[in-house]
Amino acid sequence: MTFLLLVSAFLPLAALYGLLFIPDMTTELAWLVMLDGLIGGIILWGSVIYLWPSQIFSPLRRLAFPGRILALIALVVVCIPLTASITASLYARKVVIALDYGNGWSLFLYISAMTALSLIIVQVAQVIGPRVLASMLVGRYHTPKEERRIFLFVDLVGSTALTKQLGDLGFQRFLTRFFFDIGRPISDHFGEIHAYVGDEVIVTWPFKTGAKNARCVRCFFAIKHVLDRNGPIYEKRFGVKPQIRAGLHGGEVIISECGDTKKSIVYFGDTVNTAARLEGEAKRLSRSLVASDDVLAALDLPADYGVEFVEDVILRGHDSPTRIASITATPTPV
């Protein structure tokens, strides 16, 4: 959906360029400009959305914000002549490449400026979360609303020992790499990173989105798979591989936009607290993933997942017991 929206945005931008910089615009040339914009949008945003997140570009994605923007803008330099060549080859009756109509430099600077603005918006959305940005722009949670959501609290195992082993700075570097690596599997399973809290990440989904195809469970094991795959890198750099555990729960929450000078989307309610408590139960029981019976009842788990009901436990702040289960997967899904 994001890809289609961004590509579609290039069509009016192409039309605007024609109005601003091409004085003798004909119908045929107008279609050429629109075609060029469509092809350019597909090439550029295809690279940004599908190629940029790949393992090949992970070193560039770890750059500071200005470095990431410059690296992404460099794609424009490659995409503009590539787009022009493709447009020319498709428009065989009148071979006019993009840099031939209007002022070539004006075209280059215009596309670069529009793309840079779009990339900055995309990067800002990654900082605060695309859904949070969209919700703030439309004022969705300006007044509190109730929603059903699923929460996955993922915790790094043995962080105290790791801090002693690596030192404060070394552990922070370890944690930075850890949070970077788990981002892709979370987004691949439509999860939203609500917050990083110490060595813990809170992931959330609208209930139906997270329950569909057991995405919330698949997400956890996809994270484990990525960490296992990158284990040799961690051992080489830090001398230890990361291990995780998590608590999973879902239900009703109140969502509200809070703050003035710094705004955030905040979740209130027992559902969030219960998910956090279940992560604590995973630690107590020495299990990787512990889930409540409430969320398990809504999931259609594939055959390669194992569910073991562990016990009924009265969680802190609760009067009645919560039935909890341990979830395992063999083989680890990707």
Short mmCIF file of C-alpha atoms in Angstrom, two decimals:
data_model
loop_
_atom_site.label_atom_id
_atom_site.label_comp_id
_atom_site.label_asym_id
_atom_site.label_seq_id
_atom_site.Cartn_x
_atom_site.Cartn_y
_atom_site.Cartn_z
CA MET A 1 0.00 0.00 0.00
CA THR A 2 2.81 2.43 0.91
CA PHE A 3 4.56 1.63 -2.37
CA LEU A 4 1.42 2.34 -4.43
CA LEU A 5 0.76 5.62 -2.61
CA LEU A 6 4.31 6.86 -3.13
CA VAL A 7 4.35 5.86 -6.80
CA SER A 8 0.99 7.55 -7.32
CA ALA A 9 2.38 10.74 -5.78
CA PHE A 10 4.92 10.96 -8.61
CA LEU A 11 2.16 11.42 -11.22
CA PRO A 12 0.92 14.84 -10.00
CA LEU A 13 4.55 15.83 -9.34
CA ALA A 14 5.39 15.01 -12.97
CA ALA A 15 2.36 16.98 -14.16
CA LEU A 16 3.41 19.93 -11.99
CA TYR A 17 6.88 19.84 -13.53
CA GLY A 18 5.37 20.03 -17.00
CA LEU A 19 3.30 23.07 -16.07
CA LEU A 20 6.26 24.86 -14.48
CA PHE A 21 9.11 24.13 -16.86
CA ILE A 22 7.77 23.11 -20.27
CA PRO A 23 6.26 26.17 -22.02
CA ASP A 24 5.03 24.43 -25.19
CA MET A 25 3.33 21.46 -23.57
CA THR A 26 1.51 19.23 -26.05
CA THR A 27 -0.81 16.34 -25.24
CA GLU A 28 1.77 13.86 -26.50
CA LEU A 29 4.52 15.43 -24.41
CA ALA A 30 2.23 15.58 -21.38
CA TRP A 31 1.69 11.82 -21.60
CA LEU A 32 5.43 11.34 -21.94
CA VAL A 33 6.08 13.38 -18.78
CA MET A 34 3.42 11.37 -16.88
CA LEU A 35 4.87 8.10 -18.15
CA ASP A 36 8.32 9.21 -17.09
CA GLY A 37 6.99 10.08 -13.64
CA LEU A 38 5.26 6.71 -13.30
CA ILE A 39 8.36 4.76 -14.33
CA GLY A 40 10.57 6.92 -12.13
CA GLY A 41 8.27 6.36 -9.17
CA ILE A 42 8.30 2.60 -9.66
CA ILE A 43 12.10 2.46 -9.98
CA LEU A 44 12.89 4.84 -7.15
CA TRP A 45 10.35 3.69 -4.57
CA GLY A 46 10.87 0.07 -5.52
CA SER A 47 14.54 0.58 -4.65
CA VAL A 48 13.76 2.47 -1.43
CA ILE A 49 11.05 0.14 -0.11
CA TYR A 50 12.23 -3.26 -1.32
CA LEU A 51 15.97 -3.00 -2.08
CA TRP A 52 17.07 -0.52 0.60
CA PRO A 53 15.84 -2.70 3.54
CA SER A 54 17.81 -5.71 2.26
CA GLN A 55 20.87 -7.11 3.99
CA ILE A 56 23.14 -5.58 1.33
CA PHE A 57 22.30 -2.04 2.41
CA SER A 58 22.27 -2.67 6.17
CA PRO A 59 25.63 -0.84 6.68
CA LEU A 60 24.15 2.28 5.04
CA ARG A 61 20.96 2.03 7.11
CA ARG A 62 23.07 2.16 10.25
CA LEU A 63 24.44 5.58 9.28
CA ALA A 64 23.32 8.71 11.11
CA PHE A 65 20.25 10.49 9.74
CA PRO A 66 22.15 12.88 7.37
CA GLY A 67 24.18 9.97 6.01
CA ARG A 68 21.06 7.91 5.33
CA ILE A 69 19.44 10.82 3.49
CA LEU A 70 22.54 11.36 1.34
CA ALA A 71 22.74 7.65 0.53
CA LEU A 72 19.07 7.58 -0.43
CA ILE A 73 19.38 10.74 -2.54
CA ALA A 74 22.24 9.05 -4.38
CA LEU A 75 19.61 6.63 -5.68
CA VAL A 76 18.04 9.58 -7.48
CA VAL A 77 21.24 10.17 -9.45
CA VAL A 78 21.04 6.59 -10.67
CA CYS A 79 17.28 6.48 -11.15
CA ILE A 80 16.86 9.63 -13.28
CA PRO A 81 18.93 8.55 -16.33
CA LEU A 82 17.68 4.97 -15.93
CA THR A 83 14.09 6.22 -15.97
CA ALA A 84 14.79 8.43 -18.97
CA SER A 85 16.29 5.54 -20.93
CA ILE A 86 13.35 3.26 -20.19
CA THR A 87 10.86 5.98 -21.13
CA ALA A 88 12.70 6.59 -24.39
CA SER A 89 12.74 2.89 -25.30
CA LEU A 90 9.01 2.52 -24.55
CA TYR A 91 8.15 5.71 -26.44
CA ALA A 92 9.69 4.44 -29.68
CA ARG A 93 7.72 6.73 -32.04
CA LYS A 94 9.42 9.79 -30.62
CA VAL A 95 12.65 9.01 -28.81
CA VAL A 96 12.81 11.84 -26.30
CA ILE A 97 14.67 11.10 -23.12
CA ALA A 98 13.75 12.97 -19.96
CA LEU A 99 16.77 15.26 -20.00
CA ASP A 100 15.90 16.44 -23.54
CA TYR A 101 12.63 18.17 -22.77
CA GLY A 102 12.54 21.36 -20.81
CA ASN A 103 15.71 22.30 -18.97
CA GLY A 104 17.68 19.19 -18.06
CA TRP A 105 19.11 20.68 -14.90
CA SER A 106 15.74 21.99 -13.79
CA LEU A 107 14.35 18.47 -14.15
CA PHE A 108 17.21 16.99 -12.18
CA LEU A 109 16.97 19.55 -9.37
CA TYR A 110 13.18 19.34 -9.27
CA ILE A 111 13.10 15.55 -8.97
CA SER A 112 15.96 15.60 -6.47
CA ALA A 113 14.16 18.17 -4.29
CA MET A 114 10.81 16.37 -4.40
CA THR A 115 12.46 13.03 -3.73
CA ALA A 116 14.57 14.42 -0.88
CA LEU A 117 11.43 15.85 0.73
CA SER A 118 9.66 12.50 0.35
CA LEU A 119 12.66 10.63 1.78
CA ILE A 120 12.84 12.95 4.78
CA ILE A 121 9.15 12.29 5.46
CA VAL A 122 9.77 8.54 5.15
CA GLN A 123 12.75 8.75 7.52
CA VAL A 124 10.77 10.80 10.05
CA ALA A 125 7.99 8.22 9.83
CA GLN A 126 10.56 5.53 10.64
CA VAL A 127 11.71 7.48 13.69
CA ILE A 128 8.26 7.82 15.25
CA GLY A 129 6.50 5.03 13.35
CA PRO A 130 4.41 5.32 10.15
CA ARG A 131 1.15 4.60 11.92
CA VAL A 132 1.88 7.09 14.70
CA LEU A 133 2.74 9.78 12.16
CA ALA A 134 -0.41 9.08 10.13
CA SER A 135 -2.57 9.03 13.27
CA MET A 136 -1.17 12.36 14.43
CA LEU A 137 -1.64 13.99 11.03
CA VAL A 138 -5.33 13.06 10.91
CA GLY A 139 -5.90 13.56 14.66
CA ARG A 140 -7.18 10.01 15.10
CA TYR A 141 -6.31 9.80 18.79
CA HIS A 142 -6.65 13.47 19.68
CA THR A 143 -9.45 12.26 21.93
CA PRO A 144 -9.00 8.85 23.64
CA LYS A 145 -10.37 5.81 21.79
CA GLU A 146 -10.83 2.17 22.70
CA GLU A 147 -9.35 -0.55 20.46
CA ARG A 148 -8.56 -4.24 20.62
CA ARG A 149 -4.85 -4.82 20.22
CA ILE A 150 -2.20 -7.48 20.69
CA PHE A 151 1.04 -6.74 22.55
CA LEU A 152 4.32 -8.63 22.42
CA PHE A 153 6.90 -7.68 25.05
CA VAL A 154 10.31 -8.90 23.83
CA ASP A 155 13.13 -8.85 26.37
CA LEU A 156 16.86 -9.46 26.01
CA VAL A 157 17.96 -12.32 28.27
CA GLY A 158 20.83 -11.74 30.70
CA SER A 159 21.27 -8.00 30.20
CA THR A 160 22.82 -7.50 33.65
CA ALA A 161 25.52 -10.09 32.97
CA LEU A 162 26.06 -8.64 29.49
CA THR A 163 26.60 -5.17 30.96
CA LYS A 164 29.24 -6.53 33.32
CA GLN A 165 30.89 -8.46 30.50
CA LEU A 166 30.85 -5.72 27.85
CA GLY A 167 30.84 -2.57 29.97
CA ASP A 168 28.23 0.18 29.64
CA LEU A 169 29.41 1.44 26.26
CA GLY A 170 29.95 -2.04 24.85
CA PHE A 171 26.53 -3.16 26.01
CA GLN A 172 24.92 -0.11 24.42
CA ARG A 173 26.59 -0.97 21.12
CA PHE A 174 25.34 -4.53 21.51
CA LEU A 175 21.82 -3.24 22.23
CA THR A 176 21.90 -0.85 19.28
CA ARG A 177 22.78 -3.72 16.94
CA PHE A 178 20.11 -5.92 18.58
CA PHE A 179 17.35 -3.34 18.08
CA PHE A 180 18.50 -2.75 14.50
CA ASP A 181 18.37 -6.46 13.61
CA ILE A 182 14.91 -7.13 15.03
CA GLY A 183 13.26 -4.23 13.21
CA ARG A 184 12.95 -5.98 9.85
CA PRO A 185 11.16 -9.15 11.04
CA ILE A 186 8.77 -6.99 13.06
CA SER A 187 7.80 -4.85 10.07
CA ASP A 188 7.63 -7.96 7.84
CA HIS A 189 4.92 -9.29 10.16
CA PHE A 190 3.04 -5.95 10.20
CA GLY A 191 4.05 -5.20 13.77
CA GLU A 192 4.41 -1.66 15.12
CA ILE A 193 7.26 -0.89 17.49
CA HIS A 194 5.58 1.08 20.24
CA ALA A 195 8.66 1.70 22.37
CA TYR A 196 12.14 0.61 23.39
CA VAL A 197 12.30 0.37 27.16
CA GLY A 198 15.80 -0.40 28.40
CA ASP A 199 16.65 -3.74 26.81
CA GLU A 200 13.04 -4.45 25.91
CA VAL A 201 10.97 -3.70 22.82
CA ILE A 202 7.17 -3.42 22.88
CA VAL A 203 5.50 -4.55 19.65
CA THR A 204 1.80 -4.11 18.97
CA TRP A 205 -0.82 -4.93 16.32
CA PRO A 206 -4.50 -4.18 15.82
CA PHE A 207 -6.03 -7.41 17.11
CA LYS A 208 -7.22 -8.78 13.77
CA THR A 209 -3.94 -7.88 12.04
CA GLY A 210 -1.80 -9.60 14.66
CA ALA A 211 -4.05 -12.65 14.92
CA LYS A 212 -4.25 -13.22 11.15
CA ASN A 213 -2.00 -16.13 10.16
CA ALA A 214 -0.69 -16.03 13.75
CA ARG A 215 1.51 -13.07 12.78
CA CYS A 216 2.20 -12.10 16.39
CA VAL A 217 3.64 -15.55 17.10
CA ARG A 218 5.44 -15.86 13.77
CA CYS A 219 7.02 -12.47 14.45
CA PHE A 220 8.68 -13.68 17.65
CA PHE A 221 10.21 -16.73 15.99
CA ALA A 222 11.24 -14.70 12.95
CA ILE A 223 13.16 -12.42 15.35
CA LYS A 224 14.83 -15.48 16.87
CA HIS A 225 15.74 -16.73 13.40
CA VAL A 226 17.39 -13.42 12.45
CA LEU A 227 19.35 -13.33 15.71
CA ASP A 228 20.49 -16.93 15.25
CA ARG A 229 21.51 -16.19 11.65
CA ASN A 230 23.52 -13.18 12.80
CA GLY A 231 24.93 -15.05 15.78
CA PRO A 232 28.46 -15.34 14.33
CA ILE A 233 28.55 -11.54 13.83
CA TYR A 234 27.61 -10.96 17.48
CA GLU A 235 30.15 -13.50 18.70
CA LYS A 236 32.91 -11.91 16.63
CA ARG A 237 32.13 -8.35 17.76
CA PHE A 238 30.87 -8.91 21.30
CA GLY A 239 31.82 -12.46 22.25
CA VAL A 240 28.20 -13.48 22.91
CA LYS A 241 24.96 -14.12 20.99
CA PRO A 242 21.67 -12.47 21.99
CA GLN A 243 18.87 -14.57 23.45
CA ILE A 244 15.28 -13.36 23.87
CA ARG A 245 12.06 -14.18 25.68
CA ALA A 246 8.62 -12.61 25.40
CA GLY A 247 5.12 -12.31 26.76
CA LEU A 248 2.08 -12.16 24.46
CA HIS A 249 -1.40 -10.91 25.32
CA GLY A 250 -4.29 -9.11 23.66
CA GLY A 251 -7.46 -7.27 24.54
CA GLU A 252 -9.05 -3.85 24.93
CA VAL A 253 -6.87 -0.76 25.42
CA ILE A 254 -7.41 2.98 25.51
CA ILE A 255 -5.29 4.88 23.00
CA SER A 256 -4.63 8.59 23.28
CA GLU A 257 -2.34 11.25 21.86
CA CYS A 258 -0.42 12.76 24.76
CA GLY A 259 2.02 15.62 25.24
CA ASP A 260 2.60 19.08 23.83
CA THR A 261 6.24 19.88 22.97
CA LYS A 262 6.77 16.14 22.31
CA LYS A 263 3.74 14.13 21.29
CA SER A 264 3.32 10.38 21.60
CA ILE A 265 0.61 7.79 21.09
CA VAL A 266 0.12 6.11 24.46
CA TYR A 267 -1.70 2.88 25.36
CA PHE A 268 -3.54 2.55 28.67
CA GLY A 269 -5.21 -0.43 30.27
CA ASP A 270 -4.77 -3.82 31.88
CA THR A 271 -3.99 -5.48 28.52
CA VAL A 272 -0.62 -3.74 28.36
CA ASN A 273 0.18 -4.54 31.98
CA THR A 274 -0.77 -8.19 31.50
CA ALA A 275 1.53 -8.57 28.49
CA ALA A 276 4.38 -7.11 30.58
CA ARG A 277 3.61 -9.48 33.46
CA LEU A 278 3.63 -12.45 31.07
CA GLU A 279 7.13 -11.55 29.95
CA GLY A 280 8.07 -11.80 33.63
CA GLU A 281 6.43 -15.22 33.78
CA ALA A 282 8.51 -16.30 30.78
CA LYS A 283 11.59 -15.44 32.83
CA ARG A 284 10.33 -17.26 35.92
CA LEU A 285 9.41 -20.36 33.94
CA SER A 286 12.54 -20.27 31.74
CA ARG A 287 10.41 -20.29 28.58
CA SER A 288 11.04 -18.36 25.37
CA LEU A 289 7.45 -17.31 24.60
CA VAL A 290 4.58 -17.26 27.06
CA ALA A 291 1.06 -16.31 25.94
CA SER A 292 -2.29 -15.91 27.62
CA ASP A 293 -5.19 -18.22 26.87
CA ASP A 294 -7.16 -15.15 25.74
CA VAL A 295 -4.91 -14.44 22.76
CA LEU A 296 -4.27 -18.11 21.97
CA ALA A 297 -8.01 -18.67 21.51
CA ALA A 298 -7.96 -16.17 18.62
CA LEU A 299 -4.99 -17.76 16.82
CA ASP A 300 -4.99 -20.54 14.27
CA LEU A 301 -1.51 -21.90 14.85
CA PRO A 302 0.11 -24.06 12.14
CA ALA A 303 1.09 -27.64 12.89
CA ASP A 304 4.78 -26.78 13.35
CA TYR A 305 3.98 -24.81 16.51
CA GLY A 306 3.71 -26.52 19.85
CA VAL A 307 1.50 -25.22 22.68
CA GLU A 308 1.95 -26.40 26.25
CA PHE A 309 -0.43 -25.03 28.86
CA VAL A 310 1.82 -24.39 31.83
CA GLU A 311 -0.33 -23.21 34.71
CA ASP A 312 -2.96 -20.82 35.97
CA VAL A 313 -1.27 -17.91 37.68
CA ILE A 314 -2.56 -14.87 39.51
CA LEU A 315 -0.60 -12.01 37.99
CA ARG A 316 0.29 -8.95 40.03
CA GLY A 317 -2.67 -6.59 40.13
CA HIS A 318 -5.17 -9.35 39.24
CA ASP A 319 -7.76 -11.02 41.46
CA SER A 320 -8.47 -13.99 39.19
CA PRO A 321 -5.97 -16.43 37.65
CA THR A 322 -4.72 -16.16 34.07
CA ARG A 323 -4.13 -19.37 32.14
CA ILE A 324 -0.79 -19.22 30.39
CA ALA A 325 0.92 -21.40 27.80
CA SER A 326 4.38 -21.82 26.35
CA ILE A 327 4.69 -21.72 22.55
CA THR A 328 7.52 -23.43 20.67
CA ALA A 329 8.28 -23.81 16.98
CA THR A 330 10.14 -26.56 15.08
CA PRO A 331 11.60 -25.76 12.67
CA THR A 332 12.02 -22.05 13.34
CA PRO A 333 9.79 -20.21 10.83
CA VAL A 334 11.19 -17.37 8.78
#
